[in-house]
Every structure is written in structure tokens, then in C-alpha cells.
Amino acid sequence: MISVKMSRRYDSRTTIFSPEGRLYQVEYAMEAIGNAGSAIGILSKDGVVLVGEKKVTSKLLQTSTSTEKMYKIDDHVACAVAGIMSDANILINTARVQAQRYTLSYQEPMPVEQLVQSLCDTKQGYTQFGGLRPFGVSFLFAGWDKNYGFQLYMSDPSGNYGGWKAAAVGANNQAAQSMLKQDYKDDISREEAVQLALKVLSKTMDSTSLTSEKLELAEVYLSSSGKVKYEVCTPDALSKMLVKYGVTQAPVEA
């Protein structure tokens, strides 16, 4: 009871630390992400794989032709989102503008970590100034640059970010993270990374069966000409992949 009363005294502002050194509003923002559709990112030797769970709230909803969880920021960087989508849209537009400004100034693509850091600086500002609330969204950034090759970063509402070999955000992320820790190998190929991501998502998702309607899959890799390519998997290809890896059963033809 005492700790609840203490948190109530300090959780009305993002700018006030509690006596234990916590920012409750930022922690609540992270809680909000814990209820969102999960997303998984896996770094492989020849690319980065992003998989996201779409929350289908009603059968009457017109499924969007555009992607809901995956966004292209620049030719060499993409991201997967977990959390409040309206917050994510603001940050994605900010990141796109920053990437274009860099390209215009220096005539080369923005390094992936620099782009992630600049976006996290924006997020951090919303935890330090009064009258603002933190962005209720976590990102998985996948990209390639000439300095460090393929990279995967995860960022949260506090403005913290880190480089990961495999990461999960959103619902059941702890269970997904522990499965990734067990099954991830350093020399994993892109195809194996897709298989691992689908397997982990199938075991940690709340819904009983995986279908292409509930999933989105995107990859960042180098084409045969050496250019960075961002590709979103089509629903048909995704359905075949789910059957191929034994995640779902093939539909029985009448």
C-alpha cells in the first residue's frame, strides 16, 4: 500500500523522479507497449528480418493494403513498430525528414546508428519537459551502412536504444526474448532467421493459429548488384512460408 501511495504522488509528471529514482510515466508508457502486437527482429549474416503481429480487432475491418507494422524510413533503413500507431507515425515522419536532410547535406545515406540516435534524442526530450507525455511506442530498426554492415537496433519510450542480434518488443516479449536467446546462432542465414522468427512468434502470440492476415514480414538485404533492398513479403508468399516451415497446416482443398 505504501509503495502504491508513493507512486501516486510522483506519477502525474514525467519530469519528477520518485525517491527510488524512477520516472513512473515513462514506465507506464512501456507498459502500454506490453499490450501491443509483438514484433521480432533478427540479424543474420546476409540481412535483417523483421516480423510483426497485426491485431485484427474485428472481422468487419477492411484490412489495410499498406503495411501496419513495417515502415521504410530510407532506402537503407526500415523499422517495425509496437505500441500506439499515431505516436509512431509522428516519429517515423521525423526520422524520414532527418534521413533526407542528411542525404541532401552530405550526398550519402545517413549512418543507421546516427539516425536511430537522433530519433531517440527526440523521444528523450518528451521525458524531460513538463506538459509533454512520452511516445508510447517501441521500434526495431533494421538497416545497412558502409561502416558496420547490417544492424538491428531497439529503442523504447525513454529514448534508450541498443544494438541487438535478435530482439522482441510488444506482447509476451520476455518469452520471445528467452526463446531467441536459446535458438539464435551467430552465423544464421536470412532464411533460417525467417524460420526462427515465425517459430518464436507462433509460440508467443496470443492467437491460436498463425495466418498471413495476422502477420507482416519484411527483410533488408543486399541485392546481387550490391544495392540495399527493403522487401515486404506478400500475403501469398507468407502463407506458403508458414506451411513450408510447419507453423500452420496447408488448407484442405474441397
Short mmCIF file of N, CA and C in Angstrom, two decimals, residues 53-213:
data_model
loop_
_atom_site.label_atom_id
_atom_site.label_comp_id
_atom_site.label_asym_id
_atom_site.label_seq_id
_atom_site.Cartn_x
_atom_site.Cartn_y
_atom_site.Cartn_z
N GLU A 53 3.18 -8.80 -35.56
CA GLU A 53 1.84 -9.36 -35.40
C GLU A 53 0.81 -8.25 -35.57
N LYS A 54 -0.10 -8.45 -36.50
CA LYS A 54 -1.19 -7.48 -36.69
C LYS A 54 -2.36 -7.88 -35.80
N LYS A 55 -2.86 -6.93 -35.03
CA LYS A 55 -4.01 -7.19 -34.17
C LYS A 55 -5.29 -6.95 -34.99
N VAL A 56 -5.98 -8.02 -35.37
CA VAL A 56 -7.24 -7.89 -36.11
C VAL A 56 -8.35 -7.82 -35.07
N THR A 57 -8.89 -6.60 -34.86
CA THR A 57 -9.86 -6.40 -33.77
C THR A 57 -11.28 -6.78 -34.17
N SER A 58 -11.58 -6.78 -35.48
CA SER A 58 -12.94 -7.11 -35.92
C SER A 58 -12.90 -7.69 -37.33
N LYS A 59 -13.81 -8.62 -37.60
CA LYS A 59 -13.92 -9.19 -38.95
C LYS A 59 -14.38 -8.14 -39.96
N LEU A 60 -15.06 -7.12 -39.48
CA LEU A 60 -15.62 -6.10 -40.37
C LEU A 60 -14.57 -5.09 -40.84
N LEU A 61 -13.42 -5.11 -40.19
CA LEU A 61 -12.38 -4.15 -40.56
C LEU A 61 -11.84 -4.44 -41.95
N GLN A 62 -11.75 -3.41 -42.76
CA GLN A 62 -11.12 -3.54 -44.09
C GLN A 62 -9.62 -3.61 -43.87
N THR A 63 -9.02 -4.74 -44.19
CA THR A 63 -7.58 -4.89 -43.95
C THR A 63 -6.83 -3.93 -44.87
N SER A 64 -5.90 -3.21 -44.27
CA SER A 64 -5.17 -2.17 -44.98
C SER A 64 -4.28 -2.76 -46.08
N THR A 65 -4.26 -2.07 -47.21
CA THR A 65 -3.39 -2.52 -48.30
C THR A 65 -1.94 -2.14 -47.98
N SER A 66 -1.76 -1.07 -47.21
CA SER A 66 -0.41 -0.70 -46.79
C SER A 66 -0.05 -1.50 -45.53
N THR A 67 1.23 -1.50 -45.21
CA THR A 67 1.66 -2.26 -44.03
C THR A 67 1.30 -1.50 -42.76
N GLU A 68 1.08 -2.25 -41.72
CA GLU A 68 0.64 -1.68 -40.44
C GLU A 68 1.77 -1.65 -39.42
N LYS A 69 2.70 -2.62 -39.54
CA LYS A 69 3.77 -2.75 -38.55
C LYS A 69 5.15 -2.38 -39.11
N MET A 70 5.30 -2.44 -40.43
CA MET A 70 6.61 -2.22 -41.06
C MET A 70 6.62 -0.90 -41.84
N TYR A 71 7.68 -0.14 -41.67
CA TYR A 71 7.78 1.15 -42.37
C TYR A 71 9.19 1.33 -42.92
N LYS A 72 9.25 1.85 -44.13
CA LYS A 72 10.54 2.18 -44.75
C LYS A 72 10.88 3.62 -44.38
N ILE A 73 12.06 3.84 -43.83
CA ILE A 73 12.48 5.19 -43.44
C ILE A 73 13.32 5.81 -44.55
N ASP A 74 14.26 5.03 -45.07
CA ASP A 74 15.08 5.46 -46.20
C ASP A 74 15.40 4.20 -47.00
N ASP A 75 16.12 4.35 -48.10
CA ASP A 75 16.42 3.19 -48.95
C ASP A 75 17.18 2.11 -48.18
N HIS A 76 17.91 2.50 -47.13
CA HIS A 76 18.77 1.54 -46.41
C HIS A 76 18.30 1.25 -44.99
N VAL A 77 17.19 1.84 -44.55
CA VAL A 77 16.71 1.64 -43.18
C VAL A 77 15.20 1.42 -43.17
N ALA A 78 14.76 0.44 -42.36
CA ALA A 78 13.32 0.20 -42.17
C ALA A 78 13.09 -0.05 -40.68
N CYS A 79 11.83 -0.04 -40.27
CA CYS A 79 11.57 -0.31 -38.85
C CYS A 79 10.27 -1.09 -38.66
N ALA A 80 10.21 -1.80 -37.55
CA ALA A 80 8.98 -2.45 -37.10
C ALA A 80 8.53 -1.73 -35.84
N VAL A 81 7.21 -1.64 -35.66
CA VAL A 81 6.63 -0.81 -34.61
C VAL A 81 5.80 -1.65 -33.65
N ALA A 82 5.87 -1.32 -32.35
CA ALA A 82 4.95 -1.91 -31.37
C ALA A 82 4.50 -0.79 -30.45
N GLY A 83 3.18 -0.61 -30.33
CA GLY A 83 2.67 0.44 -29.46
C GLY A 83 1.58 1.25 -30.13
N ILE A 84 1.49 2.52 -29.76
CA ILE A 84 0.43 3.40 -30.27
C ILE A 84 0.82 3.90 -31.65
N MET A 85 0.04 3.52 -32.65
CA MET A 85 0.42 3.79 -34.05
C MET A 85 0.45 5.29 -34.37
N SER A 86 -0.44 6.07 -33.78
CA SER A 86 -0.46 7.51 -34.07
C SER A 86 0.84 8.17 -33.58
N ASP A 87 1.36 7.69 -32.45
CA ASP A 87 2.66 8.19 -31.96
C ASP A 87 3.78 7.77 -32.91
N ALA A 88 3.69 6.54 -33.38
CA ALA A 88 4.72 6.01 -34.28
C ALA A 88 4.79 6.81 -35.58
N ASN A 89 3.63 7.19 -36.12
CA ASN A 89 3.59 7.94 -37.39
C ASN A 89 4.37 9.24 -37.29
N ILE A 90 4.21 9.95 -36.15
CA ILE A 90 4.92 11.21 -35.94
C ILE A 90 6.44 10.98 -35.98
N LEU A 91 6.89 9.95 -35.25
CA LEU A 91 8.32 9.68 -35.15
C LEU A 91 8.89 9.18 -36.48
N ILE A 92 8.13 8.38 -37.19
CA ILE A 92 8.59 7.86 -38.49
C ILE A 92 8.77 9.02 -39.48
N ASN A 93 7.82 9.94 -39.49
CA ASN A 93 7.95 11.11 -40.37
C ASN A 93 9.17 11.94 -39.99
N THR A 94 9.41 12.11 -38.68
CA THR A 94 10.59 12.84 -38.20
C THR A 94 11.87 12.16 -38.69
N ALA A 95 11.91 10.82 -38.57
CA ALA A 95 13.10 10.06 -39.00
C ALA A 95 13.32 10.19 -40.50
N ARG A 96 12.23 10.14 -41.28
CA ARG A 96 12.35 10.26 -42.74
C ARG A 96 12.92 11.63 -43.14
N VAL A 97 12.44 12.67 -42.48
CA VAL A 97 12.94 14.02 -42.77
C VAL A 97 14.41 14.14 -42.41
N GLN A 98 14.80 13.61 -41.26
CA GLN A 98 16.20 13.66 -40.83
C GLN A 98 17.11 12.92 -41.81
N ALA A 99 16.65 11.76 -42.28
CA ALA A 99 17.44 10.97 -43.24
C ALA A 99 17.61 11.73 -44.56
N GLN A 100 16.55 12.40 -45.01
CA GLN A 100 16.64 13.15 -46.28
C GLN A 100 17.52 14.39 -46.14
N ARG A 101 17.44 15.04 -44.98
CA ARG A 101 18.29 16.21 -44.73
C ARG A 101 19.76 15.84 -44.78
N TYR A 102 20.08 14.70 -44.17
CA TYR A 102 21.47 14.22 -44.15
C TYR A 102 21.95 13.94 -45.57
N THR A 103 21.10 13.24 -46.34
CA THR A 103 21.46 12.90 -47.73
C THR A 103 21.66 14.17 -48.56
N LEU A 104 20.80 15.16 -48.34
CA LEU A 104 20.90 16.43 -49.08
C LEU A 104 22.20 17.16 -48.73
N SER A 105 22.58 17.11 -47.44
CA SER A 105 23.78 17.83 -46.99
C SER A 105 25.07 17.14 -47.39
N TYR A 106 25.09 15.79 -47.26
CA TYR A 106 26.37 15.07 -47.41
C TYR A 106 26.42 14.14 -48.63
N GLN A 107 25.34 14.08 -49.38
CA GLN A 107 25.30 13.28 -50.61
C GLN A 107 25.60 11.80 -50.39
N GLU A 108 25.24 11.29 -49.23
CA GLU A 108 25.37 9.86 -48.95
C GLU A 108 24.33 9.48 -47.89
N PRO A 109 23.96 8.19 -47.83
CA PRO A 109 22.93 7.77 -46.86
C PRO A 109 23.38 8.00 -45.42
N MET A 110 22.44 8.31 -44.55
CA MET A 110 22.74 8.56 -43.14
C MET A 110 23.12 7.26 -42.45
N PRO A 111 24.22 7.23 -41.68
CA PRO A 111 24.56 6.01 -40.94
C PRO A 111 23.40 5.60 -40.04
N VAL A 112 23.17 4.28 -39.95
CA VAL A 112 21.98 3.77 -39.27
C VAL A 112 21.94 4.21 -37.80
N GLU A 113 23.07 4.05 -37.10
CA GLU A 113 23.07 4.39 -35.67
C GLU A 113 22.84 5.88 -35.45
N GLN A 114 23.38 6.71 -36.34
CA GLN A 114 23.19 8.16 -36.20
C GLN A 114 21.71 8.53 -36.35
N LEU A 115 21.04 7.86 -37.27
CA LEU A 115 19.60 8.09 -37.47
C LEU A 115 18.80 7.65 -36.24
N VAL A 116 19.13 6.47 -35.71
CA VAL A 116 18.45 5.96 -34.51
C VAL A 116 18.69 6.89 -33.33
N GLN A 117 19.93 7.35 -33.18
CA GLN A 117 20.27 8.22 -32.05
C GLN A 117 19.53 9.55 -32.14
N SER A 118 19.43 10.12 -33.34
CA SER A 118 18.75 11.41 -33.48
C SER A 118 17.26 11.28 -33.15
N LEU A 119 16.67 10.15 -33.52
CA LEU A 119 15.25 9.92 -33.20
C LEU A 119 15.06 9.69 -31.70
N CYS A 120 16.00 8.99 -31.08
CA CYS A 120 15.92 8.74 -29.64
C CYS A 120 16.14 10.03 -28.84
N ASP A 121 16.90 10.97 -29.40
CA ASP A 121 17.06 12.28 -28.75
C ASP A 121 15.71 13.00 -28.68
N THR A 122 14.92 12.87 -29.74
CA THR A 122 13.57 13.46 -29.76
C THR A 122 12.71 12.80 -28.70
N LYS A 123 12.76 11.46 -28.63
CA LYS A 123 11.98 10.73 -27.62
C LYS A 123 12.38 11.14 -26.21
N GLN A 124 13.68 11.30 -25.99
CA GLN A 124 14.17 11.64 -24.65
C GLN A 124 13.64 13.00 -24.21
N GLY A 125 13.55 13.95 -25.14
CA GLY A 125 13.04 15.28 -24.82
C GLY A 125 11.65 15.25 -24.23
N TYR A 126 10.86 14.26 -24.66
CA TYR A 126 9.48 14.14 -24.17
C TYR A 126 9.40 13.53 -22.77
N THR A 127 10.53 13.15 -22.20
CA THR A 127 10.53 12.64 -20.82
C THR A 127 11.10 13.68 -19.86
N GLN A 128 11.54 14.84 -20.41
CA GLN A 128 12.28 15.79 -19.57
C GLN A 128 11.58 17.14 -19.42
N PHE A 129 10.65 17.44 -20.31
CA PHE A 129 10.00 18.75 -20.26
C PHE A 129 8.55 18.61 -19.79
N GLY A 130 8.11 19.55 -18.98
CA GLY A 130 6.76 19.50 -18.41
C GLY A 130 5.68 19.67 -19.46
N GLY A 131 4.52 19.06 -19.20
CA GLY A 131 3.38 19.22 -20.11
C GLY A 131 3.41 18.30 -21.32
N LEU A 132 4.42 17.44 -21.42
CA LEU A 132 4.52 16.50 -22.55
C LEU A 132 4.38 15.08 -22.01
N ARG A 133 3.88 14.19 -22.85
CA ARG A 133 3.87 12.78 -22.43
C ARG A 133 4.81 12.00 -23.33
N PRO A 134 5.42 10.94 -22.81
CA PRO A 134 6.34 10.14 -23.63
C PRO A 134 5.60 9.48 -24.80
N PHE A 135 6.32 9.21 -25.88
CA PHE A 135 5.74 8.47 -27.00
C PHE A 135 5.54 7.02 -26.58
N GLY A 136 4.32 6.52 -26.71
CA GLY A 136 4.03 5.15 -26.29
C GLY A 136 4.34 4.15 -27.38
N VAL A 137 5.59 4.12 -27.81
CA VAL A 137 5.94 3.24 -28.93
C VAL A 137 7.40 2.78 -28.83
N SER A 138 7.63 1.51 -29.18
CA SER A 138 8.99 0.97 -29.29
C SER A 138 9.26 0.62 -30.75
N PHE A 139 10.49 0.76 -31.15
CA PHE A 139 10.88 0.47 -32.54
C PHE A 139 11.96 -0.61 -32.60
N LEU A 140 11.92 -1.38 -33.67
CA LEU A 140 13.05 -2.21 -34.08
C LEU A 140 13.54 -1.66 -35.41
N PHE A 141 14.75 -1.14 -35.44
CA PHE A 141 15.31 -0.57 -36.67
C PHE A 141 16.22 -1.59 -37.34
N ALA A 142 16.02 -1.80 -38.63
CA ALA A 142 16.88 -2.69 -39.41
C ALA A 142 17.51 -1.88 -40.54
N GLY A 143 18.81 -2.00 -40.71
CA GLY A 143 19.44 -1.22 -41.77
C GLY A 143 20.82 -1.73 -42.14
N TRP A 144 21.39 -1.08 -43.14
CA TRP A 144 22.75 -1.41 -43.60
C TRP A 144 23.47 -0.11 -43.91
N ASP A 145 24.71 -0.01 -43.49
CA ASP A 145 25.55 1.10 -43.96
C ASP A 145 26.98 0.60 -44.18
N LYS A 146 27.78 1.45 -44.84
CA LYS A 146 29.13 1.01 -45.24
C LYS A 146 30.07 0.86 -44.05
N ASN A 147 29.71 1.48 -42.90
CA ASN A 147 30.59 1.42 -41.72
C ASN A 147 30.49 0.10 -40.98
N TYR A 148 29.25 -0.35 -40.72
CA TYR A 148 29.06 -1.53 -39.87
C TYR A 148 28.23 -2.63 -40.52
N GLY A 149 27.90 -2.50 -41.79
CA GLY A 149 27.12 -3.54 -42.46
C GLY A 149 25.69 -3.58 -41.93
N PHE A 150 25.15 -4.80 -41.79
CA PHE A 150 23.77 -4.96 -41.31
C PHE A 150 23.70 -4.70 -39.81
N GLN A 151 22.64 -3.99 -39.40
CA GLN A 151 22.48 -3.64 -37.99
C GLN A 151 21.02 -3.74 -37.57
N LEU A 152 20.82 -4.07 -36.30
CA LEU A 152 19.48 -4.12 -35.71
C LEU A 152 19.51 -3.36 -34.38
N TYR A 153 18.62 -2.37 -34.25
CA TYR A 153 18.55 -1.58 -33.02
C TYR A 153 17.14 -1.65 -32.44
N MET A 154 17.06 -1.57 -31.12
CA MET A 154 15.77 -1.49 -30.45
C MET A 154 15.74 -0.22 -29.61
N SER A 155 14.63 0.52 -29.67
CA SER A 155 14.51 1.72 -28.83
C SER A 155 13.17 1.70 -28.11
N ASP A 156 13.14 2.33 -26.92
CA ASP A 156 11.90 2.36 -26.13
C ASP A 156 11.50 3.81 -25.80
N PRO A 157 10.37 4.04 -25.12
CA PRO A 157 9.89 5.41 -24.88
C PRO A 157 10.83 6.31 -24.08
N SER A 158 11.77 5.70 -23.34
CA SER A 158 12.69 6.52 -22.53
C SER A 158 13.74 7.22 -23.40
N GLY A 159 13.89 6.77 -24.64
CA GLY A 159 14.93 7.33 -25.51
C GLY A 159 16.19 6.48 -25.50
N ASN A 160 16.18 5.40 -24.73
CA ASN A 160 17.32 4.46 -24.75
C ASN A 160 17.28 3.64 -26.03
N TYR A 161 18.44 3.27 -26.53
CA TYR A 161 18.50 2.34 -27.67
C TYR A 161 19.72 1.46 -27.52
N GLY A 162 19.70 0.32 -28.20
CA GLY A 162 20.85 -0.59 -28.15
C GLY A 162 20.89 -1.45 -29.40
N GLY A 163 22.08 -1.90 -29.76
CA GLY A 163 22.24 -2.81 -30.89
C GLY A 163 21.99 -4.24 -30.43
N TRP A 164 21.25 -5.00 -31.21
CA TRP A 164 20.88 -6.38 -30.85
C TRP A 164 21.15 -7.33 -32.00
N LYS A 165 21.38 -8.61 -31.64
CA LYS A 165 21.45 -9.67 -32.65
C LYS A 165 20.05 -10.21 -32.93
N ALA A 166 19.22 -10.25 -31.88
CA ALA A 166 17.81 -10.65 -32.01
C ALA A 166 17.05 -9.97 -30.89
N ALA A 167 15.89 -9.41 -31.21
CA ALA A 167 15.15 -8.66 -30.20
C ALA A 167 13.65 -8.80 -30.43
N ALA A 168 12.89 -8.63 -29.34
CA ALA A 168 11.43 -8.71 -29.41
C ALA A 168 10.83 -7.57 -28.60
N VAL A 169 9.78 -6.94 -29.15
CA VAL A 169 9.05 -5.90 -28.42
C VAL A 169 7.56 -6.20 -28.50
N GLY A 170 6.78 -5.61 -27.59
CA GLY A 170 5.33 -5.83 -27.61
C GLY A 170 4.91 -6.94 -26.66
N ALA A 171 3.73 -7.49 -26.91
CA ALA A 171 3.16 -8.51 -26.03
C ALA A 171 4.06 -9.74 -25.92
N ASN A 172 4.16 -10.30 -24.74
CA ASN A 172 4.94 -11.52 -24.47
C ASN A 172 6.40 -11.42 -24.91
N ASN A 173 6.96 -10.20 -24.83
CA ASN A 173 8.33 -10.04 -25.32
C ASN A 173 9.36 -10.78 -24.48
N GLN A 174 9.07 -11.00 -23.18
CA GLN A 174 10.02 -11.73 -22.32
C GLN A 174 10.16 -13.18 -22.77
N ALA A 175 9.00 -13.81 -23.06
CA ALA A 175 9.02 -15.21 -23.52
C ALA A 175 9.72 -15.31 -24.87
N ALA A 176 9.42 -14.37 -25.76
CA ALA A 176 10.05 -14.37 -27.09
C ALA A 176 11.55 -14.17 -26.98
N GLN A 177 11.96 -13.26 -26.09
CA GLN A 177 13.38 -12.96 -25.92
C GLN A 177 14.14 -14.18 -25.41
N SER A 178 13.54 -14.93 -24.46
CA SER A 178 14.24 -16.11 -23.93
C SER A 178 14.34 -17.22 -24.98
N MET A 179 13.31 -17.34 -25.86
CA MET A 179 13.38 -18.33 -26.95
C MET A 179 14.46 -17.96 -27.96
N LEU A 180 14.55 -16.66 -28.26
CA LEU A 180 15.57 -16.19 -29.20
C LEU A 180 16.96 -16.44 -28.63
N LYS A 181 17.12 -16.25 -27.33
CA LYS A 181 18.41 -16.46 -26.67
C LYS A 181 18.85 -17.91 -26.81
N GLN A 182 17.89 -18.83 -26.72
CA GLN A 182 18.21 -20.26 -26.83
C GLN A 182 18.57 -20.66 -28.26
N ASP A 183 17.79 -20.16 -29.23
CA ASP A 183 17.88 -20.70 -30.60
C ASP A 183 18.72 -19.88 -31.58
N TYR A 184 19.12 -18.68 -31.19
CA TYR A 184 19.88 -17.83 -32.12
C TYR A 184 21.33 -18.31 -32.25
N LYS A 185 21.81 -18.33 -33.51
CA LYS A 185 23.22 -18.67 -33.78
C LYS A 185 23.86 -17.49 -34.50
N ASP A 186 25.14 -17.26 -34.26
CA ASP A 186 25.81 -16.09 -34.84
C ASP A 186 25.89 -16.11 -36.36
N ASP A 187 26.02 -17.30 -36.95
CA ASP A 187 26.19 -17.38 -38.41
C ASP A 187 24.88 -17.74 -39.11
N ILE A 188 23.76 -17.34 -38.53
CA ILE A 188 22.43 -17.66 -39.07
C ILE A 188 22.22 -17.01 -40.44
N SER A 189 21.60 -17.74 -41.37
CA SER A 189 21.31 -17.17 -42.68
C SER A 189 19.96 -16.46 -42.63
N ARG A 190 19.66 -15.71 -43.70
CA ARG A 190 18.40 -14.95 -43.71
C ARG A 190 17.20 -15.88 -43.70
N GLU A 191 17.29 -16.98 -44.43
CA GLU A 191 16.18 -17.94 -44.49
C GLU A 191 15.94 -18.58 -43.11
N GLU A 192 17.05 -18.93 -42.43
CA GLU A 192 16.94 -19.51 -41.09
C GLU A 192 16.38 -18.49 -40.10
N ALA A 193 16.73 -17.20 -40.30
CA ALA A 193 16.23 -16.14 -39.43
C ALA A 193 14.72 -15.98 -39.58
N VAL A 194 14.23 -16.08 -40.82
CA VAL A 194 12.78 -16.02 -41.08
C VAL A 194 12.09 -17.17 -40.36
N GLN A 195 12.66 -18.37 -40.51
CA GLN A 195 12.08 -19.57 -39.88
C GLN A 195 12.03 -19.42 -38.36
N LEU A 196 13.13 -18.91 -37.77
CA LEU A 196 13.20 -18.73 -36.32
C LEU A 196 12.18 -17.68 -35.85
N ALA A 197 12.08 -16.58 -36.59
CA ALA A 197 11.15 -15.51 -36.20
C ALA A 197 9.70 -15.99 -36.23
N LEU A 198 9.34 -16.76 -37.26
CA LEU A 198 7.97 -17.28 -37.37
C LEU A 198 7.69 -18.30 -36.27
N LYS A 199 8.69 -19.12 -35.98
CA LYS A 199 8.54 -20.14 -34.92
C LYS A 199 8.31 -19.47 -33.56
N VAL A 200 9.13 -18.45 -33.26
CA VAL A 200 9.02 -17.75 -31.97
C VAL A 200 7.67 -17.04 -31.87
N LEU A 201 7.27 -16.38 -32.96
CA LEU A 201 6.00 -15.65 -32.94
C LEU A 201 4.81 -16.59 -32.78
N SER A 202 4.89 -17.77 -33.42
CA SER A 202 3.79 -18.74 -33.33
C SER A 202 3.62 -19.25 -31.90
N LYS A 203 4.74 -19.32 -31.15
CA LYS A 203 4.67 -19.85 -29.78
C LYS A 203 4.34 -18.78 -28.74
N THR A 204 4.57 -17.52 -29.10
CA THR A 204 4.35 -16.46 -28.10
C THR A 204 3.11 -15.60 -28.38
N MET A 205 2.54 -15.74 -29.58
CA MET A 205 1.35 -14.95 -29.89
C MET A 205 0.14 -15.44 -29.12
N ASP A 206 -0.76 -14.52 -28.79
CA ASP A 206 -1.96 -14.89 -28.03
C ASP A 206 -2.93 -15.71 -28.87
N SER A 207 -2.94 -15.47 -30.19
CA SER A 207 -3.91 -16.18 -31.03
C SER A 207 -3.46 -17.62 -31.27
N THR A 208 -4.43 -18.50 -31.50
CA THR A 208 -4.13 -19.94 -31.57
C THR A 208 -3.42 -20.34 -32.86
N SER A 209 -3.82 -19.73 -33.98
CA SER A 209 -3.19 -20.12 -35.26
C SER A 209 -2.65 -18.91 -35.99
N LEU A 210 -1.51 -19.12 -36.64
CA LEU A 210 -0.90 -18.05 -37.43
C LEU A 210 -1.44 -18.08 -38.85
N THR A 211 -1.83 -16.93 -39.36
CA THR A 211 -2.20 -16.82 -40.79
C THR A 211 -1.52 -15.57 -41.34
N SER A 212 -1.47 -15.48 -42.67
CA SER A 212 -0.82 -14.32 -43.29
C SER A 212 -1.57 -13.02 -42.99
N GLU A 213 -2.86 -13.13 -42.62
CA GLU A 213 -3.64 -11.93 -42.28
C GLU A 213 -3.20 -11.32 -40.95
#
